[in-house]
PDB file of C-alpha atoms in Angstrom:
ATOM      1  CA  UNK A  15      -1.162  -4.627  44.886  1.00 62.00           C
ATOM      2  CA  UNK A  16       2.784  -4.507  45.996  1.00 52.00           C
ATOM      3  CA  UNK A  17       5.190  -7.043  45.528  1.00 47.00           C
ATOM      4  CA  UNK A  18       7.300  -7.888  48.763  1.00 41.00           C
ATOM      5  CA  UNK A  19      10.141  -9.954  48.488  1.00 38.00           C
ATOM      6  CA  UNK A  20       9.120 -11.793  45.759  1.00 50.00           C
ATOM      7  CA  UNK A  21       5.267 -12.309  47.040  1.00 62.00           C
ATOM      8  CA  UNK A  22       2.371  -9.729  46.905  1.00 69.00           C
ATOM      9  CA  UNK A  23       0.489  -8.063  49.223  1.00 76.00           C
ATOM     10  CA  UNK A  24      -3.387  -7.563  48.070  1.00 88.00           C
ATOM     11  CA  UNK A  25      -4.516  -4.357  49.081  1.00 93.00           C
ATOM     12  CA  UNK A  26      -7.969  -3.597  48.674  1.00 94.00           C
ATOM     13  CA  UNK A  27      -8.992  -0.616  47.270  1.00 95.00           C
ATOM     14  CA  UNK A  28     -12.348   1.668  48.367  1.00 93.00           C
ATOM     15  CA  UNK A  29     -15.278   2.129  46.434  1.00 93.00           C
ATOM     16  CA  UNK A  30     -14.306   5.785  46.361  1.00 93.00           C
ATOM     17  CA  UNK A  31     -11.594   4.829  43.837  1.00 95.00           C
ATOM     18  CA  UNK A  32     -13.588   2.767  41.071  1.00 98.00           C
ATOM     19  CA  UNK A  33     -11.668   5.073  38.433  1.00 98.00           C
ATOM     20  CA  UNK A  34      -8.403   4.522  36.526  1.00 98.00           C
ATOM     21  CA  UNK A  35      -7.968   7.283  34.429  1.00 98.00           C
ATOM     22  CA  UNK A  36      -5.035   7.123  31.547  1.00 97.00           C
ATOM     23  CA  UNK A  37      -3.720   7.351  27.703  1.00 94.00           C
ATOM     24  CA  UNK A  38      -5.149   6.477  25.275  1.00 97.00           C
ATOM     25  CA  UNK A  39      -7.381   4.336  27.779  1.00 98.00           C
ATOM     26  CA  UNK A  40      -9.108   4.539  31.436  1.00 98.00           C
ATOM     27  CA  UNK A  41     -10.846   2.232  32.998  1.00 98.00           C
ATOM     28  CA  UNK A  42     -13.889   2.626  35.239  1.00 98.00           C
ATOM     29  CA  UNK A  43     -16.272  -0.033  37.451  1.00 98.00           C
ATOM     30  CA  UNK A  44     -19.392   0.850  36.729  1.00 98.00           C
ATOM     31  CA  UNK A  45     -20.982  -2.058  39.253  1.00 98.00           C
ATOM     32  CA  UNK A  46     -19.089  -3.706  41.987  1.00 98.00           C
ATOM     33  CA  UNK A  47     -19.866  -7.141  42.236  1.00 98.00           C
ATOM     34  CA  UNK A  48     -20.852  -9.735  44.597  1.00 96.00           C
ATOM     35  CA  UNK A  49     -21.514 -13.011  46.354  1.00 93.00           C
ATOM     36  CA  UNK A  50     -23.458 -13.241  49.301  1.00 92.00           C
ATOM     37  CA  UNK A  51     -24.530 -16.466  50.946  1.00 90.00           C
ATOM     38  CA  UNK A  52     -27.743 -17.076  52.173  1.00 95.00           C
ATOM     39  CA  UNK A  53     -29.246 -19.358  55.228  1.00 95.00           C
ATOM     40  CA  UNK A  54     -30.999 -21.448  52.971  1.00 96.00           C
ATOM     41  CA  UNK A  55     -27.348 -22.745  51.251  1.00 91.00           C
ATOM     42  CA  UNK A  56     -28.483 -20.258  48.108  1.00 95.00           C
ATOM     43  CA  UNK A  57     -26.457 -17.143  47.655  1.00 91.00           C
ATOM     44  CA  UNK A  58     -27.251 -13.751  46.083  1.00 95.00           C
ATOM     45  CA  UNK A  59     -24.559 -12.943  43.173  1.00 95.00           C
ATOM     46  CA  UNK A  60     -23.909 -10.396  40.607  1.00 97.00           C
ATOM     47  CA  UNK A  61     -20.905 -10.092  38.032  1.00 98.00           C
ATOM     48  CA  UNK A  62     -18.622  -6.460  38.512  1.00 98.00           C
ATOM     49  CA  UNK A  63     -19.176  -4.199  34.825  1.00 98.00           C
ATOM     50  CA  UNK A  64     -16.399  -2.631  33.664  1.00 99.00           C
ATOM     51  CA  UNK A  65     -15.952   0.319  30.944  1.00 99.00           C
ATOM     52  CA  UNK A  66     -12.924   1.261  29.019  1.00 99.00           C
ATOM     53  CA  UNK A  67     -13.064   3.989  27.005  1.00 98.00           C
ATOM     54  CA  UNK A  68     -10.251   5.443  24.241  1.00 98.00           C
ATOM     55  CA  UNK A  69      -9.460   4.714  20.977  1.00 96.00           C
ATOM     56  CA  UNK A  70     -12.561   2.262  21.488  1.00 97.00           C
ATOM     57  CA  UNK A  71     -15.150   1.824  23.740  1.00 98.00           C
ATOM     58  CA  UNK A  72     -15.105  -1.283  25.609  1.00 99.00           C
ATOM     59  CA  UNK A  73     -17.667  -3.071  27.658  1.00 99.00           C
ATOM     60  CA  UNK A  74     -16.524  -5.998  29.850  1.00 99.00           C
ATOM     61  CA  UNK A  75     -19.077  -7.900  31.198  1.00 98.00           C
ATOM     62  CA  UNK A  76     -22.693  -6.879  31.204  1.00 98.00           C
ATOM     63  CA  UNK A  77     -24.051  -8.172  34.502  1.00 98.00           C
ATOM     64  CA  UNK A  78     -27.442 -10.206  35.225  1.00 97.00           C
ATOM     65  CA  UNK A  79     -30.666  -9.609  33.055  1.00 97.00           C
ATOM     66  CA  UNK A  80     -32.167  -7.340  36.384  1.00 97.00           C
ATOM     67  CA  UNK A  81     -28.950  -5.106  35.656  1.00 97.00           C
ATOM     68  CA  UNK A  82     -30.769  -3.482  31.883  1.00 98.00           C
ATOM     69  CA  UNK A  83     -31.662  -0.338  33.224  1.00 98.00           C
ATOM     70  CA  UNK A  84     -28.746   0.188  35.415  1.00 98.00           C
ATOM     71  CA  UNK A  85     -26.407  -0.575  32.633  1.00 98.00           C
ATOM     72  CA  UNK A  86     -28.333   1.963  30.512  1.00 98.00           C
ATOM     73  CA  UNK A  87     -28.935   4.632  32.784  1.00 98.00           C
ATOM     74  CA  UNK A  88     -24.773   4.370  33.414  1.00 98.00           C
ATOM     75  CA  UNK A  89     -23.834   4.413  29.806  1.00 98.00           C
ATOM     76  CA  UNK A  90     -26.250   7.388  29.562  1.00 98.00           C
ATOM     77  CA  UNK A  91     -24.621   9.302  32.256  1.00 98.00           C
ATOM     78  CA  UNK A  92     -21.084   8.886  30.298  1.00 98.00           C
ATOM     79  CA  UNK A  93     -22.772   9.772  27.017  1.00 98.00           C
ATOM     80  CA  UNK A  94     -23.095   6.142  25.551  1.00 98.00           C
ATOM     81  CA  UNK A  95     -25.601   4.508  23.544  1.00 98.00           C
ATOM     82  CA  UNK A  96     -25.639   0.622  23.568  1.00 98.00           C
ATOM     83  CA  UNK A  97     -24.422   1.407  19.737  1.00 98.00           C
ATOM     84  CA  UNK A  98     -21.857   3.132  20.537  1.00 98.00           C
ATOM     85  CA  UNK A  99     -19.861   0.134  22.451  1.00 98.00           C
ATOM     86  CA  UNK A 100     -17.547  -1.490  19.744  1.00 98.00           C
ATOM     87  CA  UNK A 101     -16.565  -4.432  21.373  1.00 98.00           C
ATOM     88  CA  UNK A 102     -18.120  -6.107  24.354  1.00 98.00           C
ATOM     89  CA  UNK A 103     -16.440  -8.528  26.307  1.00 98.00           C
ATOM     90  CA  UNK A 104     -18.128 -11.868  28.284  1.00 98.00           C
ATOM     91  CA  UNK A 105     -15.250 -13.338  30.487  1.00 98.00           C
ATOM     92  CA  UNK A 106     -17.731 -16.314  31.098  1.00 98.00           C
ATOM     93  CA  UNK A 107     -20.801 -17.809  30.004  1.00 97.00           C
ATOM     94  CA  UNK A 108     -22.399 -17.210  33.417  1.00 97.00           C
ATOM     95  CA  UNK A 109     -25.599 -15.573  33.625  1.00 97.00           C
ATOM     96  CA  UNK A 110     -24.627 -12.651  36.306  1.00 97.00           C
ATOM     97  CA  UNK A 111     -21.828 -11.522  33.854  1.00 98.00           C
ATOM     98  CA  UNK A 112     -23.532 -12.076  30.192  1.00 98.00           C
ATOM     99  CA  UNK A 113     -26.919 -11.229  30.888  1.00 98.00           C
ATOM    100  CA  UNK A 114     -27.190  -8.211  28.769  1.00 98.00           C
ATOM    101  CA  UNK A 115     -25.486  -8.783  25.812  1.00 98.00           C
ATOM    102  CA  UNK A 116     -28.452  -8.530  23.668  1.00 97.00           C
ATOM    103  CA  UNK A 117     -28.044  -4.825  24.293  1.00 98.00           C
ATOM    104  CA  UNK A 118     -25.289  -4.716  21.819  1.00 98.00           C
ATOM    105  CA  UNK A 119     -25.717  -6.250  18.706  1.00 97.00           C
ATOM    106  CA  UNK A 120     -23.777  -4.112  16.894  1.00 97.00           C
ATOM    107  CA  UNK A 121     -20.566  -4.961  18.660  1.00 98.00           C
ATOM    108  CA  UNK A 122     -17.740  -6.910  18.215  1.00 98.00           C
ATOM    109  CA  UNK A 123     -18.677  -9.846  20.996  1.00 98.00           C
ATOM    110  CA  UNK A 124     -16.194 -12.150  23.160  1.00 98.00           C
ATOM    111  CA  UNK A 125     -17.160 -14.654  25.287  1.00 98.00           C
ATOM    112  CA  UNK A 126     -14.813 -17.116  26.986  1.00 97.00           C
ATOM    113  CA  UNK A 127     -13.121 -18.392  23.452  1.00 98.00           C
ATOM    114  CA  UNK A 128     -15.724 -17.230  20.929  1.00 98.00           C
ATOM    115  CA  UNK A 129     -15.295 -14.071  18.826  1.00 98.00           C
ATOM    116  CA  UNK A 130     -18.312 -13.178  16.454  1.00 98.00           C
ATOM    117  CA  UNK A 131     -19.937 -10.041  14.970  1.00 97.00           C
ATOM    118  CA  UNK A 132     -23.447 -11.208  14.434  1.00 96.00           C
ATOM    119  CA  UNK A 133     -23.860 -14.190  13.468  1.00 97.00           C
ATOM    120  CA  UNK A 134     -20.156 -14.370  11.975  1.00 98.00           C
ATOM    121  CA  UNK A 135     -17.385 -16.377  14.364  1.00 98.00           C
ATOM    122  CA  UNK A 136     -14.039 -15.762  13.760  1.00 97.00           C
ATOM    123  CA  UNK A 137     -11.317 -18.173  14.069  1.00 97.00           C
ATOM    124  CA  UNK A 138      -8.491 -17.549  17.216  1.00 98.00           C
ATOM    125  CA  UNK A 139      -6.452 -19.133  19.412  1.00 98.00           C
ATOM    126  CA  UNK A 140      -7.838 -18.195  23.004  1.00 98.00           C
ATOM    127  CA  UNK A 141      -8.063 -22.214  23.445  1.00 98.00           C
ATOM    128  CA  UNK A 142      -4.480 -22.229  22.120  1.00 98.00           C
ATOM    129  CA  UNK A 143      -3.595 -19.944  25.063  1.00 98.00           C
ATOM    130  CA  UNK A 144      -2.950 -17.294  23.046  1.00 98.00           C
ATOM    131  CA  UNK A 145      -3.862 -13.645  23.405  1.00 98.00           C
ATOM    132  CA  UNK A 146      -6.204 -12.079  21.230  1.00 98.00           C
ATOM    133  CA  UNK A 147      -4.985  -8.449  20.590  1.00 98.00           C
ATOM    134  CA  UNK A 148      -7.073  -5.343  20.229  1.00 98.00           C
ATOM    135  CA  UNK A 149      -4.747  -3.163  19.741  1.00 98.00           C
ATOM    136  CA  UNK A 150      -1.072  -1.571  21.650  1.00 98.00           C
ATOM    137  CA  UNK A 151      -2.977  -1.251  24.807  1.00 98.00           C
ATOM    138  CA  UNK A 152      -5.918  -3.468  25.129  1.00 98.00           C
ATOM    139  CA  UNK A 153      -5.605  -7.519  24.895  1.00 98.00           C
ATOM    140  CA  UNK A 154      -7.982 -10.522  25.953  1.00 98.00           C
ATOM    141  CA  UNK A 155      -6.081 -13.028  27.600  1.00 98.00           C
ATOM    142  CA  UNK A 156      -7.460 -16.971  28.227  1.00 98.00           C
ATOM    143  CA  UNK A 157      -7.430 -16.942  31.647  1.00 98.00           C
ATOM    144  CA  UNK A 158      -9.254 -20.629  32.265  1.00 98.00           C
ATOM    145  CA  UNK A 159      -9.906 -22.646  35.331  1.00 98.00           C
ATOM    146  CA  UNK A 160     -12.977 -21.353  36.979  1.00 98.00           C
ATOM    147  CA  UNK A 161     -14.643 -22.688  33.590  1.00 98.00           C
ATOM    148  CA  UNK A 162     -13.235 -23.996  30.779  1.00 97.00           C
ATOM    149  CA  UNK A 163     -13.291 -20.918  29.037  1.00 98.00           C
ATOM    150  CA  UNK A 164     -12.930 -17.703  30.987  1.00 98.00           C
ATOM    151  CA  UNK A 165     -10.874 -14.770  29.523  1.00 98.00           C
ATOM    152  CA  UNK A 166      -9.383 -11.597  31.063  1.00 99.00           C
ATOM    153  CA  UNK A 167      -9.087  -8.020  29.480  1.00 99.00           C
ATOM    154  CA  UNK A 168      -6.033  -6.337  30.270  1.00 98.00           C
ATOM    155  CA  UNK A 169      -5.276  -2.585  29.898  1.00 98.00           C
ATOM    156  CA  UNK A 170      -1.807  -0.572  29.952  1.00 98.00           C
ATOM    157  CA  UNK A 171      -1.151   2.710  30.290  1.00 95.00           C
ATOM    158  CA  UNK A 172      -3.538   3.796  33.005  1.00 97.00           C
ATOM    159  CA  UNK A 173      -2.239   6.233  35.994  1.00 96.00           C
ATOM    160  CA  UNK A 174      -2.105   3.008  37.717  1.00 97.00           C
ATOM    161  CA  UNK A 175      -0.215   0.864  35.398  1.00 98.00           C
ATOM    162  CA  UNK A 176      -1.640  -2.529  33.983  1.00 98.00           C
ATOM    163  CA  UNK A 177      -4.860  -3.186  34.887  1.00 98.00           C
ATOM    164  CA  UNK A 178      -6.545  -6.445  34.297  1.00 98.00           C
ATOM    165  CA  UNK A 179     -10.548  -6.757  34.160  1.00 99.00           C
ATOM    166  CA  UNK A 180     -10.482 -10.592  35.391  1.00 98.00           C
ATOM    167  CA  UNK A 181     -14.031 -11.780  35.620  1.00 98.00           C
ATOM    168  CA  UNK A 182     -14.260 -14.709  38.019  1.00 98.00           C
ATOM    169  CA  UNK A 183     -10.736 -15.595  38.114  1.00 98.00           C
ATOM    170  CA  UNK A 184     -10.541 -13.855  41.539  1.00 98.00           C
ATOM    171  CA  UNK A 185     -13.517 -13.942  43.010  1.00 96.00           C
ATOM    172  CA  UNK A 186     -12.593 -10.765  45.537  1.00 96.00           C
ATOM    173  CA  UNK A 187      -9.332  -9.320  46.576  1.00 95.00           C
ATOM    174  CA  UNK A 188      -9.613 -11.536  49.978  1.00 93.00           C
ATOM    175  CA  UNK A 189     -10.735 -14.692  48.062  1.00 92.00           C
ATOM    176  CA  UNK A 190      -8.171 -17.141  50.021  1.00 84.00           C
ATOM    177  CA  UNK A 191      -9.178 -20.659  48.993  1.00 79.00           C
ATOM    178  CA  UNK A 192     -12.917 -20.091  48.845  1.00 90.00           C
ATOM    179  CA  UNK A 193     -12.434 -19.612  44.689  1.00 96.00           C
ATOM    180  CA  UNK A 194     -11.386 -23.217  44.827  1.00 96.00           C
ATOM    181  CA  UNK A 195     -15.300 -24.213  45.733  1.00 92.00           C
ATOM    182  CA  UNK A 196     -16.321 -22.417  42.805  1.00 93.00           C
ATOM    183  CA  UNK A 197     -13.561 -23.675  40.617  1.00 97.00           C
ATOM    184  CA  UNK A 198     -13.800 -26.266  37.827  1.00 97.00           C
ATOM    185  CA  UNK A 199     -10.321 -26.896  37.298  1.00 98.00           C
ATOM    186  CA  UNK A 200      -8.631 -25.374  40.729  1.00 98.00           C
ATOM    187  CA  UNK A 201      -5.087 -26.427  39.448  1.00 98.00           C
ATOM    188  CA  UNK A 202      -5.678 -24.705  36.130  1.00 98.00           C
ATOM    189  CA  UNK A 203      -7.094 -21.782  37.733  1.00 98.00           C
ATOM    190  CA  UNK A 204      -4.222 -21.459  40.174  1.00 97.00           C
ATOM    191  CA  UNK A 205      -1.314 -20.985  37.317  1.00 98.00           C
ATOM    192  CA  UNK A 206      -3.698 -18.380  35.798  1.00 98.00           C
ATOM    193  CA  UNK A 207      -4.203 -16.321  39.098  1.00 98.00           C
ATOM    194  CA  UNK A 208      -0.368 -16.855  39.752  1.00 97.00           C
ATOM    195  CA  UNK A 209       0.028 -15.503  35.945  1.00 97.00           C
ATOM    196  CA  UNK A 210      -2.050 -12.510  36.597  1.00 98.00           C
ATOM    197  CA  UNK A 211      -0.712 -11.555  39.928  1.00 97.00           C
ATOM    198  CA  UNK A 212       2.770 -11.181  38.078  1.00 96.00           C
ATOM    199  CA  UNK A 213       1.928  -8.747  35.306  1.00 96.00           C
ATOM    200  CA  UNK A 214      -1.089  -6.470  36.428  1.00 98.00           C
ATOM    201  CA  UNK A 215      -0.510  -3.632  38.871  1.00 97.00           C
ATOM    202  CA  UNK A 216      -4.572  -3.367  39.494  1.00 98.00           C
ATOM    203  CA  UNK A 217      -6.614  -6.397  39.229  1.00 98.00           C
ATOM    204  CA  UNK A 218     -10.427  -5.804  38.717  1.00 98.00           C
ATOM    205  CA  UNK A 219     -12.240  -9.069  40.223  1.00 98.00           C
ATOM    206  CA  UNK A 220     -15.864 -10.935  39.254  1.00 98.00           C
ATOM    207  CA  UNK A 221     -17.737 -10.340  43.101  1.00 97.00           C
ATOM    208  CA  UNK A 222     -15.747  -7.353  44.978  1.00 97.00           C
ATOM    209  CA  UNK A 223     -13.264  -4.065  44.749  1.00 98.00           C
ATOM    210  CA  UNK A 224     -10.200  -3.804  42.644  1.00 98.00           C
ATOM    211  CA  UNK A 225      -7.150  -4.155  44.621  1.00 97.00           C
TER     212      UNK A 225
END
């Protein structure tokens, strides 16, 4: 993404560069998402998976239920174990980006506004609009309007800058109003996508390539 003269130009990046390498975190797409409409007014969706790994690792978003063994078999090939994941994030309650958390019972779980390590939930102020800090370099940030609860996860210090893993607040890099249909607060959402536009350097959407 560039800024030019005060607006910014979304550049979409290729599926060859799915990688964000960095101190003391990188970031890497495991799954590209999607949306695809279908004659019959259906459409065929899945949620993008991120990984950060560092000082922790990170899960964000765990794609549908059909996604297990892909999501295992790519952990595997990193050298992860679902145990091994300390903190998994849900940006949403939808199906297509939740649908595996009971993979990782061990972790420390977010999703939307609820943080809970088993069955303990621990107060915060996500619904406050506050950010819920991981540590120097990693933060959840309440990034609402698509539902009432979504969150982002953003990351500093890659070789790219900020990057922000930002579940369905942008549905792809070339989005344009169709978001809006999928929206349940549009005018909400719209202050948060303008928010995120003006801090990350790399934004990491719910159905398409970082850009």
């Amino acid at each position: 993404m560039a800024a030019v003269c005060g607006q910014y130009q979304k550049v979409c990046l290729s599926e060859t560069q799915l990688d964000f390498p960095g101190q003391p975190y990188s970031v890497s797409v495991l799954k590209v998402g999607y949306c695809v409409p279908q004659t019959d007014g259906s459409f065929r969706a899945d949620g993008t998976i991120t990984l950060i790994r560092g000082v922790m690792d990170i899960l964000v978003d765990t794609g549908g239920p059909w996604n297990r063994e892909f999501l295992l078999q790519s952990l595997k090939r990193r050298g992860l174990e679902p145990g091994d994941l300390q903190l998994v994030v849900g940006t949403h309650g939808h199906s297509d980006h939740i649908g595996n958390l009971n993979l990782f019972p061990s972790a420390l779980t977010i999703v939307g506004y609820d943080i809970s390590e088993g069955d303990i939930y621990r107060p915060n102020q996500l619904a406050e609009g506050q950010i819920y800090t991981v540590d120097d370099h990693v933060c959840v940030v309440p990034t609402p309007g698509h539902t009432g609860q979504d969150v982002s996860v953003q990351v500093e210090g890659t070789s790219v800058g900020t990057v922000l893993v930002a579940g369905d607040l942008f549905e792809g890099w070339s989005d344009d109003n169709s978001w809006k249909d999928l929206s349940m607060n549009s005018a909400v959402q719209e202050v948060s996508r303008q928010k995120a536009l003006n801090t990350a350097d790399v934004i990491i959407p719910g159905h398409g390539l970082p850009f």
